[in-house]
Amino acid sequence: MRRHCLTFACISFIVGLAVTPVQAETLVERGNYLVNTILACGNCHTPKDANGAAIADKEFSGGLSFTTPAFDAVAANITPDRDTGIGSWSDDEIKRALTEGVRPAHARLPGVPLAAVMPAGFYKALLPRDLDAIVAYMRTVKPVASAVASPVYKLPVYRDAYPDAEAGFTEEALKDPVKRGAYLATIGHCMECHATWDKGVSDYRGGFGKGGRPFGAFVVKGFPANWEGSKAANITPHRTAGIGAWSDAEIKRAIAQGVRPDGRVLKPPMAFAWYAGIKDDDLNAIVAWLRTLPPLE
């Protein structure tokens, strides 16, 4: 009798597990995932030590400084501090800054565009739920009082229109792994670096994924002290010039760990410290999308 009772109890426990509903991801959890993985916001907006490691308790309080022929700028404080961050901005104002690169009328430098290094042209693709999630998460970040220098513009702010962001995405389309990979690569602004770049303009037609953009031709402060610059790699499926001969696992390792198949470590600004948290399904989707690119030598 006791054995029957125990068996019944075990069956009841197993059935109970089977029908327990899976808790849906909250907006804050989704925002945390996006901001701290594929968007890699901290790669620019978090200050770093001499080794290039993010400084604890200073997350998103202002980071890299850029000196370029077009502008001098420091990545802004995007914590909820009301005086030096974005704590006084409304949800819609934060969304507009993300997707259009425009400051609110009541902010410092009212109405002045954000520097072109801010990938608003890519963030235009963000789905409404993801925009809501990003704002919800950023509201939970610890406010840090940290004023950064105002940008100096030497030329008008110009942003290349990114084709997939202009076309947009739908929730339904993201059920297709290749489309989801395209979406993730878009909001991850991969082609901001990996498209051919000449005289400040990205070539999305003839150089999509071909690489070659140099970093170090202008001054970036905030990367490791020994950083001597780098050049964006060819990430098309070309078997010799690109990543066509790499396995899926090798591509995912390069993205999430910053290690090439030959063991060489990738250099900044490749944000593998943030990409380490990308879910495996999302990494698989990015790889599936990369396999569809035209192979370019």
XYZ file of C-alpha atoms in Angstrom:
297
model
C 0.000 0.000 0.000
C 2.840 2.355 0.911
C 4.572 1.659 -2.421
C 1.345 2.540 -4.295
C 1.035 5.795 -2.362
C 4.625 6.736 -3.137
C 4.141 5.860 -6.814
C 0.994 7.965 -6.982
C 2.790 10.853 -5.275
C 5.672 10.676 -7.767
C 3.286 10.589 -10.725
C 1.372 13.546 -9.313
C 4.648 15.477 -8.840
C 5.784 14.760 -12.419
C 2.388 15.718 -13.851
C 2.498 18.887 -11.768
C 5.862 19.788 -13.271
C 4.577 19.146 -16.763
C 1.640 21.532 -16.429
C 3.491 24.280 -14.555
C 3.318 27.306 -16.855
C 6.599 28.809 -18.066
C 6.939 32.341 -16.745
C 6.994 34.868 -19.572
C 10.008 37.117 -19.955
C 9.308 40.544 -18.459
C 10.039 43.783 -20.277
C 12.894 44.539 -17.887
C 14.409 41.088 -18.442
C 14.161 41.500 -22.212
C 15.707 44.963 -21.994
C 18.519 43.700 -19.784
C 19.249 40.981 -22.325
C 19.299 43.334 -25.305
C 21.277 46.160 -23.693
C 23.914 43.889 -22.184
C 24.376 41.523 -25.130
C 23.618 42.290 -28.772
C 23.291 46.082 -28.403
C 26.517 46.165 -26.348
C 25.624 49.634 -25.042
C 28.330 49.415 -22.384
C 30.997 48.977 -25.040
C 30.781 52.735 -25.590
C 28.794 54.134 -22.672
C 30.592 52.483 -19.727
C 34.001 53.848 -18.639
C 36.861 51.361 -18.711
C 40.135 50.905 -16.870
C 43.587 50.781 -18.500
C 43.029 47.118 -19.408
C 39.770 47.845 -21.175
C 37.594 46.296 -18.450
C 34.340 48.001 -17.475
C 34.623 49.924 -14.196
C 32.293 48.480 -11.556
C 29.495 50.761 -10.314
C 30.024 53.153 -13.231
C 27.938 51.295 -15.805
C 26.506 53.527 -18.559
C 27.770 56.745 -16.933
C 29.753 57.920 -19.960
C 32.560 56.165 -21.730
C 34.635 56.307 -24.883
C 35.777 59.622 -26.298
C 36.139 60.093 -30.046
C 38.237 62.608 -31.939
C 37.437 62.409 -35.651
C 37.509 64.745 -38.663
C 33.717 65.143 -38.310
C 33.275 65.502 -34.543
C 34.751 65.301 -31.062
C 32.411 63.526 -28.660
C 32.182 61.455 -25.494
C 29.682 58.611 -25.145
C 26.921 60.071 -22.986
C 25.792 59.268 -19.473
C 22.662 57.187 -20.086
C 21.904 56.341 -16.445
C 18.682 57.712 -14.859
C 20.572 60.534 -13.112
C 18.301 63.553 -13.621
C 21.044 66.178 -13.909
C 23.771 64.480 -15.941
C 21.963 61.470 -17.412
C 18.573 60.762 -18.988
C 16.472 60.582 -15.822
C 14.343 63.568 -16.842
C 13.658 62.224 -20.346
C 10.273 60.698 -21.105
C 9.960 57.209 -22.563
C 9.147 58.655 -25.977
C 12.140 60.994 -25.803
C 14.481 58.103 -25.065
C 12.985 56.118 -27.940
C 13.409 59.046 -30.318
C 17.036 59.468 -29.286
C 17.608 55.763 -29.949
C 15.886 55.549 -33.317
C 16.366 59.085 -34.697
C 19.437 60.342 -32.851
C 17.699 63.489 -31.606
C 17.938 65.023 -28.122
C 14.811 66.316 -26.333
C 14.043 70.037 -26.448
C 14.581 70.337 -22.664
C 17.918 68.471 -22.628
C 21.402 69.889 -22.715
C 22.040 70.975 -26.326
C 18.288 70.881 -27.058
C 17.440 69.443 -30.419
C 21.089 68.944 -31.391
C 21.625 65.542 -33.054
C 23.609 62.846 -31.324
C 27.044 62.250 -32.844
C 27.096 59.964 -35.869
C 28.857 57.230 -33.888
C 25.493 56.611 -32.179
C 23.928 53.911 -34.440
C 20.433 55.390 -34.568
C 20.103 54.394 -38.222
C 20.366 50.749 -37.158
C 18.189 51.148 -34.046
C 15.410 52.390 -36.315
C 14.725 48.665 -36.846
C 13.906 48.013 -33.183
C 10.484 46.441 -32.770
C 8.075 48.321 -30.469
C 8.261 45.672 -27.745
C 12.054 45.835 -27.763
C 12.045 49.628 -27.572
C 9.684 49.389 -24.598
C 11.933 46.758 -23.028
C 15.099 48.836 -23.424
C 13.470 51.865 -21.805
C 12.026 49.752 -18.990
C 15.441 48.265 -18.229
C 17.320 51.569 -18.406
C 14.912 52.970 -15.812
C 16.225 50.308 -13.395
C 19.923 51.133 -13.872
C 21.661 52.802 -10.944
C 21.790 56.598 -11.426
C 25.374 57.861 -11.582
C 26.184 61.580 -11.442
C 28.756 62.031 -14.182
C 28.866 65.014 -16.524
C 30.606 64.452 -19.853
C 31.948 67.049 -22.252
C 29.582 68.429 -24.865
C 30.221 67.286 -28.445
C 31.943 69.526 -30.939
C 30.717 69.132 -34.508
C 33.078 70.059 -37.340
C 30.753 68.834 -40.086
C 26.976 68.281 -40.279
C 25.867 65.035 -38.641
C 25.339 62.372 -41.304
C 24.002 58.834 -40.893
C 23.923 56.214 -43.626
C 20.486 54.689 -44.165
C 20.774 50.970 -43.383
C 18.628 48.946 -45.836
C 17.196 46.369 -43.402
C 16.377 49.049 -40.838
C 14.622 51.127 -43.479
C 12.607 48.080 -44.629
C 11.774 47.136 -41.038
C 10.921 43.837 -39.368
C 7.812 42.195 -37.939
C 7.324 39.844 -35.019
C 6.061 37.229 -37.460
C 9.163 37.505 -39.651
C 11.428 36.805 -36.663
C 10.096 33.246 -36.473
C 12.396 32.555 -39.438
C 15.937 32.050 -38.058
C 17.575 33.895 -40.963
C 15.247 36.881 -40.519
C 15.877 36.840 -36.774
C 19.603 36.765 -37.462
C 19.222 39.749 -39.800
C 17.274 41.594 -37.097
C 19.870 40.871 -34.427
C 22.728 41.884 -36.722
C 20.859 45.086 -37.553
C 20.191 46.212 -33.984
C 23.685 44.969 -33.131
C 24.886 47.421 -35.852
C 27.401 44.872 -37.164
C 27.686 46.617 -40.522
C 28.591 49.898 -38.866
C 32.068 48.344 -38.763
C 32.004 45.435 -41.211
C 30.717 47.192 -44.348
C 33.314 48.778 -46.579
C 33.784 52.375 -45.506
C 35.246 55.160 -47.594
C 35.443 58.879 -46.825
C 32.889 58.559 -44.068
C 30.284 56.686 -46.117
C 29.347 53.005 -45.786
C 29.056 50.938 -48.961
C 26.107 48.649 -48.297
C 25.783 47.715 -51.974
C 29.255 46.606 -52.991
C 30.923 46.135 -49.620
C 28.277 44.552 -47.373
C 30.293 42.540 -44.849
C 33.542 42.937 -46.778
C 35.231 44.728 -43.869
C 38.288 46.898 -44.081
C 37.128 49.824 -41.986
C 40.169 51.052 -40.005
C 40.031 51.923 -36.327
C 42.951 53.960 -35.137
C 42.859 56.395 -38.042
C 41.098 58.641 -35.531
C 41.589 58.892 -31.773
C 39.480 56.720 -29.470
C 40.109 56.928 -25.735
C 38.786 54.233 -23.446
C 40.066 51.045 -25.065
C 43.031 49.170 -23.494
C 46.142 51.308 -23.098
C 48.110 49.069 -25.488
C 45.481 49.252 -28.259
C 47.147 50.273 -31.515
C 44.084 50.245 -33.687
C 42.424 47.504 -35.704
C 40.638 46.827 -38.972
C 37.168 45.336 -39.379
C 37.232 41.801 -40.789
C 35.532 40.360 -43.844
C 32.544 38.438 -42.432
C 31.082 37.273 -45.748
C 31.075 33.542 -46.655
C 34.094 33.924 -48.957
C 36.178 30.831 -48.184
C 39.588 32.532 -48.113
C 38.977 36.230 -47.597
C 36.013 35.797 -45.260
C 34.564 33.214 -42.885
C 33.194 30.740 -45.411
C 35.575 27.993 -44.296
C 34.734 28.470 -40.611
C 32.352 26.058 -38.907
C 29.239 27.328 -37.163
C 30.921 26.667 -33.810
C 33.982 28.666 -34.863
C 31.879 31.633 -35.937
C 29.950 31.549 -32.663
C 33.215 31.351 -30.716
C 34.540 34.416 -32.548
C 31.371 36.365 -31.774
C 30.929 35.350 -28.147
C 34.533 34.800 -27.046
C 36.525 36.911 -29.479
C 38.749 34.041 -30.620
C 39.452 33.166 -34.247
C 39.820 29.529 -35.389
C 43.609 29.993 -35.394
C 43.529 31.112 -31.760
C 44.154 34.797 -32.360
C 42.140 37.119 -30.130
C 39.990 39.766 -31.789
C 40.652 43.415 -30.962
C 38.363 46.279 -29.934
C 35.915 47.612 -30.877
C 34.608 44.026 -31.366
C 32.285 43.755 -28.346
C 32.701 40.057 -27.537
C 32.710 40.761 -23.776
C 29.035 41.698 -24.200
C 28.236 39.170 -26.924
C 29.253 36.410 -24.494
C 25.737 36.570 -23.076
C 23.896 36.067 -26.372
C 21.617 33.031 -26.229
C 22.635 30.061 -28.333
C 19.459 30.206 -30.431
C 20.234 33.827 -31.274
C 23.854 32.997 -32.114
C 22.599 30.238 -34.414
C 20.280 32.740 -36.096
C 23.130 35.214 -36.658
C 25.265 32.453 -38.186
C 22.375 31.373 -40.427
C 22.047 34.968 -41.664
C 25.808 35.350 -42.207
C 25.750 32.242 -44.425
C 23.296 34.040 -46.759
C 25.537 37.051 -47.483
C 27.174 37.333 -50.916
C 30.783 36.114 -50.623
C 33.103 39.060 -51.281
C 36.853 38.964 -51.779
